């Protein structure tokens, strides 16, 4: 009886570990090309996402050809001590920035914007991907 349970437990553990994928591989932030792209995006994004001056911290999540995928945390100080900001995943194709929809449109738009494994990483645990 105990032996059967041990066998079933071993099979369950083997099945679960065999089916799980390794975490999505993020670019090395120490690499010069990654740093250069993060700086480019940090300069581009305030105007595109905030509609004016501000600052953005950027974490490059990956690239595919001329597309860059990143998480941006941006803040603007429009005046009178009021600070506004946003934190979201973005896709950048050259100078064109795409951001996900709100509410129920968020998950489907993330899946359209990003490669499948990256989209799932963004939707499963975004806290690990933020700058």
PDB file of N, CA, C and O in Angstrom, residues 13-84:
ATOM      1  N   UNK A  13       5.141  13.961  -9.282  1.00  0.00           N
ATOM      2  CA  UNK A  13       6.236  14.931  -9.225  1.00  0.00           C
ATOM      3  C   UNK A  13       6.978  14.969 -10.559  1.00  0.00           C
ATOM      4  O   UNK A  13       7.279  16.039 -11.096  1.00  0.00           O
ATOM      5  N   UNK A  14       7.252  13.825 -11.135  1.00  0.00           N
ATOM      6  CA  UNK A  14       7.935  13.762 -12.432  1.00  0.00           C
ATOM      7  C   UNK A  14       7.129  14.422 -13.536  1.00  0.00           C
ATOM      8  O   UNK A  14       7.666  15.146 -14.371  1.00  0.00           O
ATOM      9  N   UNK A  15       5.830  14.189 -13.521  1.00  0.00           N
ATOM     10  CA  UNK A  15       4.961  14.799 -14.531  1.00  0.00           C
ATOM     11  C   UNK A  15       4.942  16.312 -14.397  1.00  0.00           C
ATOM     12  O   UNK A  15       5.067  17.042 -15.373  1.00  0.00           O
ATOM     13  N   UNK A  16       4.810  16.798 -13.178  1.00  0.00           N
ATOM     14  CA  UNK A  16       4.770  18.246 -12.957  1.00  0.00           C
ATOM     15  C   UNK A  16       6.090  18.925 -13.305  1.00  0.00           C
ATOM     16  O   UNK A  16       6.100  19.987 -13.913  1.00  0.00           O
ATOM     17  N   UNK A  17       7.199  18.350 -12.950  1.00  0.00           N
ATOM     18  CA  UNK A  17       8.487  18.975 -13.263  1.00  0.00           C
ATOM     19  C   UNK A  17       8.812  18.860 -14.744  1.00  0.00           C
ATOM     20  O   UNK A  17       9.440  19.739 -15.308  1.00  0.00           O
ATOM     21  N   UNK A  18       8.349  17.797 -15.393  1.00  0.00           N
ATOM     22  CA  UNK A  18       8.606  17.634 -16.818  1.00  0.00           C
ATOM     23  C   UNK A  18       7.798  18.580 -17.682  1.00  0.00           C
ATOM     24  O   UNK A  18       8.187  18.924 -18.778  1.00  0.00           O
ATOM     25  N   UNK A  19       6.647  19.013 -17.189  1.00  0.00           N
ATOM     26  CA  UNK A  19       5.768  19.877 -17.973  1.00  0.00           C
ATOM     27  C   UNK A  19       6.060  21.360 -17.786  1.00  0.00           C
ATOM     28  O   UNK A  19       5.603  22.175 -18.562  1.00  0.00           O
ATOM     29  N   UNK A  20       6.768  21.699 -16.756  1.00  0.00           N
ATOM     30  CA  UNK A  20       6.993  23.125 -16.504  1.00  0.00           C
ATOM     31  C   UNK A  20       8.149  23.632 -17.359  1.00  0.00           C
ATOM     32  O   UNK A  20       9.143  22.948 -17.564  1.00  0.00           O
ATOM     33  N   UNK A  21       7.982  24.849 -17.863  1.00  0.00           N
ATOM     34  CA  UNK A  21       9.026  25.470 -18.670  1.00  0.00           C
ATOM     35  C   UNK A  21       9.911  26.319 -17.779  1.00  0.00           C
ATOM     36  O   UNK A  21       9.463  26.839 -16.761  1.00  0.00           O
ATOM     37  N   UNK A  22      11.169  26.511 -18.178  1.00  0.00           N
ATOM     38  CA  UNK A  22      12.010  27.422 -17.407  1.00  0.00           C
ATOM     39  C   UNK A  22      11.466  28.839 -17.537  1.00  0.00           C
ATOM     40  O   UNK A  22      10.715  29.141 -18.468  1.00  0.00           O
ATOM     41  N   UNK A  23      11.808  29.722 -16.607  1.00  0.00           N
ATOM     42  CA  UNK A  23      11.314  31.091 -16.696  1.00  0.00           C
ATOM     43  C   UNK A  23      11.772  31.763 -17.993  1.00  0.00           C
ATOM     44  O   UNK A  23      12.780  31.376 -18.582  1.00  0.00           O
ATOM     45  N   UNK A  24      11.008  32.769 -18.426  1.00  0.00           N
ATOM     46  CA  UNK A  24      11.347  33.492 -19.638  1.00  0.00           C
ATOM     47  C   UNK A  24      12.725  34.133 -19.464  1.00  0.00           C
ATOM     48  O   UNK A  24      12.965  34.824 -18.478  1.00  0.00           O
ATOM     49  N   UNK A  25      13.658  33.924 -20.409  1.00  0.00           N
ATOM     50  CA  UNK A  25      15.008  34.487 -20.267  1.00  0.00           C
ATOM     51  C   UNK A  25      15.028  35.990 -20.587  1.00  0.00           C
ATOM     52  O   UNK A  25      14.691  36.391 -21.697  1.00  0.00           O
ATOM     53  N   UNK A  26      15.401  36.798 -19.626  1.00  0.00           N
ATOM     54  CA  UNK A  26      15.490  38.243 -19.825  1.00  0.00           C
ATOM     55  C   UNK A  26      16.879  38.620 -20.330  1.00  0.00           C
ATOM     56  O   UNK A  26      17.868  37.958 -20.001  1.00  0.00           O
ATOM     57  N   UNK A  27      16.969  39.686 -21.119  1.00  0.00           N
ATOM     58  CA  UNK A  27      18.282  40.148 -21.583  1.00  0.00           C
ATOM     59  C   UNK A  27      19.176  40.556 -20.408  1.00  0.00           C
ATOM     60  O   UNK A  27      18.690  41.031 -19.372  1.00  0.00           O
ATOM     61  N   UNK A  28      20.472  40.384 -20.586  1.00  0.00           N
ATOM     62  CA  UNK A  28      21.461  40.757 -19.576  1.00  0.00           C
ATOM     63  C   UNK A  28      21.593  42.272 -19.524  1.00  0.00           C
ATOM     64  O   UNK A  28      22.070  42.888 -20.482  1.00  0.00           O
ATOM     65  N   UNK A  29      21.211  42.878 -18.412  1.00  0.00           N
ATOM     66  CA  UNK A  29      21.238  44.338 -18.287  1.00  0.00           C
ATOM     67  C   UNK A  29      22.653  44.904 -18.238  1.00  0.00           C
ATOM     68  O   UNK A  29      22.838  46.110 -18.336  1.00  0.00           O
ATOM     69  N   UNK A  30      23.656  44.061 -18.107  1.00  0.00           N
ATOM     70  CA  UNK A  30      25.045  44.521 -18.115  1.00  0.00           C
ATOM     71  C   UNK A  30      25.610  44.612 -19.530  1.00  0.00           C
ATOM     72  O   UNK A  30      26.678  45.182 -19.732  1.00  0.00           O
ATOM     73  N   UNK A  31      24.914  44.043 -20.492  1.00  0.00           N
ATOM     74  CA  UNK A  31      25.375  44.075 -21.887  1.00  0.00           C
ATOM     75  C   UNK A  31      25.204  45.490 -22.445  1.00  0.00           C
ATOM     76  O   UNK A  31      24.190  46.142 -22.226  1.00  0.00           O
ATOM     77  N   UNK A  32      26.206  45.937 -23.173  1.00  0.00           N
ATOM     78  CA  UNK A  32      26.207  47.309 -23.709  1.00  0.00           C
ATOM     79  C   UNK A  32      25.013  47.568 -24.626  1.00  0.00           C
ATOM     80  O   UNK A  32      24.391  48.643 -24.555  1.00  0.00           O
ATOM     81  N   UNK A  33      24.661  46.603 -25.475  1.00  0.00           N
ATOM     82  CA  UNK A  33      23.533  46.826 -26.390  1.00  0.00           C
ATOM     83  C   UNK A  33      22.199  46.909 -25.651  1.00  0.00           C
ATOM     84  O   UNK A  33      21.319  47.679 -26.030  1.00  0.00           O
ATOM     85  N   UNK A  34      22.055  46.170 -24.565  1.00  0.00           N
ATOM     86  CA  UNK A  34      20.833  46.228 -23.763  1.00  0.00           C
ATOM     87  C   UNK A  34      20.745  47.582 -23.053  1.00  0.00           C
ATOM     88  O   UNK A  34      19.690  48.222 -23.050  1.00  0.00           O
ATOM     89  N   UNK A  35      21.864  48.028 -22.486  1.00  0.00           N
ATOM     90  CA  UNK A  35      21.884  49.334 -21.829  1.00  0.00           C
ATOM     91  C   UNK A  35      21.561  50.451 -22.814  1.00  0.00           C
ATOM     92  O   UNK A  35      20.795  51.365 -22.495  1.00  0.00           O
ATOM     93  N   UNK A  36      22.110  50.363 -24.016  1.00  0.00           N
ATOM     94  CA  UNK A  36      21.856  51.387 -25.028  1.00  0.00           C
ATOM     95  C   UNK A  36      20.381  51.410 -25.424  1.00  0.00           C
ATOM     96  O   UNK A  36      19.784  52.486 -25.568  1.00  0.00           O
ATOM     97  N   UNK A  37      19.762  50.246 -25.570  1.00  0.00           N
ATOM     98  CA  UNK A  37      18.345  50.198 -25.942  1.00  0.00           C
ATOM     99  C   UNK A  37      17.459  50.700 -24.798  1.00  0.00           C
ATOM    100  O   UNK A  37      16.486  51.414 -25.033  1.00  0.00           O
ATOM    101  N   UNK A  38      17.789  50.344 -23.568  1.00  0.00           N
ATOM    102  CA  UNK A  38      17.019  50.852 -22.430  1.00  0.00           C
ATOM    103  C   UNK A  38      17.110  52.378 -22.343  1.00  0.00           C
ATOM    104  O   UNK A  38      16.111  53.046 -22.066  1.00  0.00           O
ATOM    105  N   UNK A  39      18.284  52.931 -22.614  1.00  0.00           N
ATOM    106  CA  UNK A  39      18.437  54.396 -22.607  1.00  0.00           C
ATOM    107  C   UNK A  39      17.637  55.033 -23.739  1.00  0.00           C
ATOM    108  O   UNK A  39      16.984  56.060 -23.545  1.00  0.00           O
ATOM    109  N   UNK A  40      17.660  54.422 -24.919  1.00  0.00           N
ATOM    110  CA  UNK A  40      16.883  54.951 -26.048  1.00  0.00           C
ATOM    111  C   UNK A  40      15.401  54.972 -25.709  1.00  0.00           C
ATOM    112  O   UNK A  40      14.698  55.967 -25.924  1.00  0.00           O
ATOM    113  N   UNK A  41      14.918  53.873 -25.145  1.00  0.00           N
ATOM    114  CA  UNK A  41      13.504  53.790 -24.788  1.00  0.00           C
ATOM    115  C   UNK A  41      13.147  54.772 -23.674  1.00  0.00           C
ATOM    116  O   UNK A  41      12.083  55.402 -23.709  1.00  0.00           O
ATOM    117  N   UNK A  42      14.039  54.927 -22.698  1.00  0.00           N
ATOM    118  CA  UNK A  42      13.784  55.864 -21.599  1.00  0.00           C
ATOM    119  C   UNK A  42      13.680  57.300 -22.103  1.00  0.00           C
ATOM    120  O   UNK A  42      12.966  58.123 -21.531  1.00  0.00           O
ATOM    121  N   UNK A  43      14.359  57.607 -23.191  1.00  0.00           N
ATOM    122  CA  UNK A  43      14.289  58.940 -23.801  1.00  0.00           C
ATOM    123  C   UNK A  43      13.028  59.085 -24.652  1.00  0.00           C
ATOM    124  O   UNK A  43      12.377  60.130 -24.642  1.00  0.00           O
ATOM    125  N   UNK A  44      12.662  58.047 -25.380  1.00  0.00           N
ATOM    126  CA  UNK A  44      11.511  58.077 -26.279  1.00  0.00           C
ATOM    127  C   UNK A  44      10.171  58.046 -25.546  1.00  0.00           C
ATOM    128  O   UNK A  44       9.235  58.774 -25.913  1.00  0.00           O
ATOM    129  N   UNK A  45      10.048  57.212 -24.539  1.00  0.00           N
ATOM    130  CA  UNK A  45       8.748  56.904 -23.955  1.00  0.00           C
ATOM    131  C   UNK A  45       8.023  58.047 -23.241  1.00  0.00           C
ATOM    132  O   UNK A  45       6.796  58.112 -23.337  1.00  0.00           O
ATOM    133  N   UNK A  46       8.711  58.958 -22.530  1.00  0.00           N
ATOM    134  CA  UNK A  46       7.913  60.008 -21.865  1.00  0.00           C
ATOM    135  C   UNK A  46       7.024  60.789 -22.831  1.00  0.00           C
ATOM    136  O   UNK A  46       5.838  61.002 -22.556  1.00  0.00           O
ATOM    137  N   UNK A  47       7.546  61.186 -23.958  1.00  0.00           N
ATOM    138  CA  UNK A  47       6.750  61.928 -24.927  1.00  0.00           C
ATOM    139  C   UNK A  47       5.616  61.099 -25.494  1.00  0.00           C
ATOM    140  O   UNK A  47       4.519  61.606 -25.745  1.00  0.00           O
ATOM    141  N   UNK A  48       5.855  59.806 -25.705  1.00  0.00           N
ATOM    142  CA  UNK A  48       4.839  58.929 -26.294  1.00  0.00           C
ATOM    143  C   UNK A  48       3.773  58.503 -25.287  1.00  0.00           C
ATOM    144  O   UNK A  48       2.598  58.429 -25.621  1.00  0.00           O
ATOM    145  N   UNK A  49       4.184  58.193 -24.064  1.00  0.00           N
ATOM    146  CA  UNK A  49       3.240  57.677 -23.075  1.00  0.00           C
ATOM    147  C   UNK A  49       2.616  58.769 -22.203  1.00  0.00           C
ATOM    148  O   UNK A  49       1.479  58.639 -21.768  1.00  0.00           O
ATOM    149  N   UNK A  50       3.390  59.823 -21.934  1.00  0.00           N
ATOM    150  CA  UNK A  50       2.908  60.883 -21.046  1.00  0.00           C
ATOM    151  C   UNK A  50       2.442  62.110 -21.808  1.00  0.00           C
ATOM    152  O   UNK A  50       1.847  63.012 -21.230  1.00  0.00           O
ATOM    153  N   UNK A  51       2.765  62.174 -23.087  1.00  0.00           N
ATOM    154  CA  UNK A  51       2.375  63.319 -23.894  1.00  0.00           C
ATOM    155  C   UNK A  51       3.169  64.573 -23.599  1.00  0.00           C
ATOM    156  O   UNK A  51       2.759  65.671 -23.936  1.00  0.00           O
ATOM    157  N   UNK A  52       4.313  64.411 -22.973  1.00  0.00           N
ATOM    158  CA  UNK A  52       5.145  65.563 -22.651  1.00  0.00           C
ATOM    159  C   UNK A  52       6.329  65.151 -21.812  1.00  0.00           C
ATOM    160  O   UNK A  52       6.672  63.978 -21.729  1.00  0.00           O
ATOM    161  N   UNK A  53       6.961  66.138 -21.153  1.00  0.00           N
ATOM    162  CA  UNK A  53       8.156  65.831 -20.380  1.00  0.00           C
ATOM    163  C   UNK A  53       7.869  64.909 -19.197  1.00  0.00           C
ATOM    164  O   UNK A  53       6.778  64.926 -18.631  1.00  0.00           O
ATOM    165  N   UNK A  54       8.860  64.158 -18.866  1.00  0.00           N
ATOM    166  CA  UNK A  54       8.772  63.243 -17.733  1.00  0.00           C
ATOM    167  C   UNK A  54       9.981  62.335 -17.735  1.00  0.00           C
ATOM    168  O   UNK A  54      10.926  62.532 -18.501  1.00  0.00           O
ATOM    169  N   UNK A  55       9.954  61.345 -16.880  1.00  0.00           N
ATOM    170  CA  UNK A  55      11.047  60.384 -16.802  1.00  0.00           C
ATOM    171  C   UNK A  55      10.480  58.972 -16.851  1.00  0.00           C
ATOM    172  O   UNK A  55       9.380  58.718 -16.357  1.00  0.00           O
ATOM    173  N   UNK A  56      11.235  58.076 -17.442  1.00  0.00           N
ATOM    174  CA  UNK A  56      10.848  56.669 -17.502  1.00  0.00           C
ATOM    175  C   UNK A  56      12.015  55.795 -17.092  1.00  0.00           C
ATOM    176  O   UNK A  56      13.148  56.014 -17.526  1.00  0.00           O
ATOM    177  N   UNK A  57      11.735  54.809 -16.263  1.00  0.00           N
ATOM    178  CA  UNK A  57      12.663  53.722 -15.991  1.00  0.00           C
ATOM    179  C   UNK A  57      12.195  52.579 -16.875  1.00  0.00           C
ATOM    180  O   UNK A  57      10.996  52.313 -16.978  1.00  0.00           O
ATOM    181  N   UNK A  58      13.152  51.915 -17.515  1.00  0.00           N
ATOM    182  CA  UNK A  58      12.797  50.904 -18.508  1.00  0.00           C
ATOM    183  C   UNK A  58      13.546  49.614 -18.224  1.00  0.00           C
ATOM    184  O   UNK A  58      14.735  49.621 -17.903  1.00  0.00           O
ATOM    185  N   UNK A  59      12.842  48.487 -18.373  1.00  0.00           N
ATOM    186  CA  UNK A  59      13.461  47.160 -18.311  1.00  0.00           C
ATOM    187  C   UNK A  59      13.195  46.496 -19.644  1.00  0.00           C
ATOM    188  O   UNK A  59      12.043  46.226 -20.002  1.00  0.00           O
ATOM    189  N   UNK A  60      14.250  46.293 -20.432  1.00  0.00           N
ATOM    190  CA  UNK A  60      14.118  45.609 -21.708  1.00  0.00           C
ATOM    191  C   UNK A  60      13.800  44.139 -21.429  1.00  0.00           C
ATOM    192  O   UNK A  60      14.519  43.468 -20.688  1.00  0.00           O
ATOM    193  N   UNK A  61      12.714  43.655 -22.021  1.00  0.00           N
ATOM    194  CA  UNK A  61      12.276  42.276 -21.809  1.00  0.00           C
ATOM    195  C   UNK A  61      12.686  41.356 -22.948  1.00  0.00           C
ATOM    196  O   UNK A  61      12.724  40.142 -22.785  1.00  0.00           O
ATOM    197  N   UNK A  62      12.980  41.935 -24.101  1.00  0.00           N
ATOM    198  CA  UNK A  62      13.389  41.129 -25.239  1.00  0.00           C
ATOM    199  C   UNK A  62      13.307  41.915 -26.527  1.00  0.00           C
ATOM    200  O   UNK A  62      12.849  43.060 -26.551  1.00  0.00           O
ATOM    201  N   UNK A  63      13.763  41.279 -27.599  1.00  0.00           N
ATOM    202  CA  UNK A  63      13.734  41.877 -28.940  1.00  0.00           C
ATOM    203  C   UNK A  63      13.396  40.806 -29.948  1.00  0.00           C
ATOM    204  O   UNK A  63      13.673  39.633 -29.741  1.00  0.00           O
ATOM    205  N   UNK A  64      12.824  41.262 -31.030  1.00  0.00           N
ATOM    206  CA  UNK A  64      12.542  40.379 -32.157  1.00  0.00           C
ATOM    207  C   UNK A  64      12.665  41.233 -33.405  1.00  0.00           C
ATOM    208  O   UNK A  64      11.796  42.061 -33.681  1.00  0.00           O
ATOM    209  N   UNK A  65      13.760  41.085 -34.130  1.00  0.00           N
ATOM    210  CA  UNK A  65      14.015  41.929 -35.290  1.00  0.00           C
ATOM    211  C   UNK A  65      14.122  43.389 -34.874  1.00  0.00           C
ATOM    212  O   UNK A  65      14.920  43.740 -34.011  1.00  0.00           O
ATOM    213  N   UNK A  66      13.280  44.244 -35.446  1.00  0.00           N
ATOM    214  CA  UNK A  66      13.327  45.667 -35.112  1.00  0.00           C
ATOM    215  C   UNK A  66      12.368  46.031 -33.985  1.00  0.00           C
ATOM    216  O   UNK A  66      12.207  47.205 -33.657  1.00  0.00           O
ATOM    217  N   UNK A  67      11.737  45.040 -33.358  1.00  0.00           N
ATOM    218  CA  UNK A  67      10.815  45.287 -32.253  1.00  0.00           C
ATOM    219  C   UNK A  67      11.512  45.090 -30.919  1.00  0.00           C
ATOM    220  O   UNK A  67      12.277  44.150 -30.740  1.00  0.00           O
ATOM    221  N   UNK A  68      11.234  46.007 -29.990  1.00  0.00           N
ATOM    222  CA  UNK A  68      11.722  45.881 -28.624  1.00  0.00           C
ATOM    223  C   UNK A  68      10.517  45.747 -27.706  1.00  0.00           C
ATOM    224  O   UNK A  68       9.499  46.420 -27.892  1.00  0.00           O
ATOM    225  N   UNK A  69      10.644  44.882 -26.714  1.00  0.00           N
ATOM    226  CA  UNK A  69       9.595  44.661 -25.734  1.00  0.00           C
ATOM    227  C   UNK A  69      10.153  45.089 -24.384  1.00  0.00           C
ATOM    228  O   UNK A  69      11.253  44.686 -24.009  1.00  0.00           O
ATOM    229  N   UNK A  70       9.398  45.909 -23.656  1.00  0.00           N
ATOM    230  CA  UNK A  70       9.927  46.456 -22.412  1.00  0.00           C
ATOM    231  C   UNK A  70       8.817  46.679 -21.402  1.00  0.00           C
ATOM    232  O   UNK A  70       7.629  46.684 -21.741  1.00  0.00           O
ATOM    233  N   UNK A  71       9.230  46.874 -20.157  1.00  0.00           N
ATOM    234  CA  UNK A  71       8.321  47.353 -19.120  1.00  0.00           C
ATOM    235  C   UNK A  71       8.776  48.768 -18.806  1.00  0.00           C
ATOM    236  O   UNK A  71       9.960  49.013 -18.583  1.00  0.00           O
ATOM    237  N   UNK A  72       7.851  49.704 -18.816  1.00  0.00           N
ATOM    238  CA  UNK A  72       8.165  51.110 -18.559  1.00  0.00           C
ATOM    239  C   UNK A  72       7.430  51.600 -17.328  1.00  0.00           C
ATOM    240  O   UNK A  72       6.237  51.329 -17.152  1.00  0.00           O
ATOM    241  N   UNK A  73       8.143  52.292 -16.480  1.00  0.00           N
ATOM    242  CA  UNK A  73       7.559  52.967 -15.321  1.00  0.00           C
ATOM    243  C   UNK A  73       7.869  54.451 -15.515  1.00  0.00           C
ATOM    244  O   UNK A  73       9.029  54.857 -15.430  1.00  0.00           O
ATOM    245  N   UNK A  74       6.836  55.237 -15.829  1.00  0.00           N
ATOM    246  CA  UNK A  74       7.033  56.638 -16.199  1.00  0.00           C
ATOM    247  C   UNK A  74       6.286  57.570 -15.252  1.00  0.00           C
ATOM    248  O   UNK A  74       5.192  57.246 -14.789  1.00  0.00           O
ATOM    249  N   UNK A  75       6.893  58.717 -14.998  1.00  0.00           N
ATOM    250  CA  UNK A  75       6.273  59.733 -14.151  1.00  0.00           C
ATOM    251  C   UNK A  75       6.426  61.100 -14.790  1.00  0.00           C
ATOM    252  O   UNK A  75       7.449  61.426 -15.365  1.00  0.00           O
ATOM    253  N   UNK A  76       5.376  61.888 -14.647  1.00  0.00           N
ATOM    254  CA  UNK A  76       5.381  63.275 -15.117  1.00  0.00           C
ATOM    255  C   UNK A  76       4.973  64.160 -13.955  1.00  0.00           C
ATOM    256  O   UNK A  76       4.188  63.757 -13.105  1.00  0.00           O
ATOM    257  N   UNK A  77       5.517  65.351 -13.915  1.00  0.00           N
ATOM    258  CA  UNK A  77       5.119  66.325 -12.905  1.00  0.00           C
ATOM    259  C   UNK A  77       4.468  67.495 -13.633  1.00  0.00           C
ATOM    260  O   UNK A  77       5.133  68.448 -14.007  1.00  0.00           O
ATOM    261  N   UNK A  78       3.142  67.411 -13.880  1.00  0.00           N
ATOM    262  CA  UNK A  78       2.484  68.437 -14.676  1.00  0.00           C
ATOM    263  C   UNK A  78       2.409  69.801 -14.000  1.00  0.00           C
ATOM    264  O   UNK A  78       2.133  70.781 -14.654  1.00  0.00           O
ATOM    265  N   UNK A  79       2.660  69.880 -12.721  1.00  0.00           N
ATOM    266  CA  UNK A  79       2.637  71.172 -12.038  1.00  0.00           C
ATOM    267  C   UNK A  79       1.833  71.136 -10.761  1.00  0.00           C
ATOM    268  O   UNK A  79       1.086  70.204 -10.482  1.00  0.00           O
ATOM    269  N   UNK A  80       2.001  72.152  -9.982  1.00  0.00           N
ATOM    270  CA  UNK A  80       1.288  72.328  -8.714  1.00  0.00           C
ATOM    271  C   UNK A  80       1.468  71.151  -7.763  1.00  0.00           C
ATOM    272  O   UNK A  80       0.562  70.823  -7.010  1.00  0.00           O
ATOM    273  N   UNK A  81       2.596  70.487  -7.826  1.00  0.00           N
ATOM    274  CA  UNK A  81       2.891  69.412  -6.889  1.00  0.00           C
ATOM    275  C   UNK A  81       2.156  68.113  -7.153  1.00  0.00           C
ATOM    276  O   UNK A  81       2.242  67.180  -6.381  1.00  0.00           O
ATOM    277  N   UNK A  82       1.402  68.030  -8.228  1.00  0.00           N
ATOM    278  CA  UNK A  82       0.677  66.802  -8.557  1.00  0.00           C
ATOM    279  C   UNK A  82       1.552  65.961  -9.482  1.00  0.00           C
ATOM    280  O   UNK A  82       1.997  66.437 -10.517  1.00  0.00           O
ATOM    281  N   UNK A  83       1.791  64.730  -9.076  1.00  0.00           N
ATOM    282  CA  UNK A  83       2.612  63.831  -9.884  1.00  0.00           C
ATOM    283  C   UNK A  83       1.707  62.751 -10.460  1.00  0.00           C
ATOM    284  O   UNK A  83       0.891  62.166  -9.760  1.00  0.00           O
ATOM    285  N   UNK A  84       1.839  62.495 -11.743  1.00  0.00           N
ATOM    286  CA  UNK A  84       1.087  61.403 -12.366  1.00  0.00           C
ATOM    287  C   UNK A  84       2.075  60.450 -13.014  1.00  0.00           C
ATOM    288  O   UNK A  84       3.199  60.825 -13.335  1.00  0.00           O
TER     289      UNK A  84
END
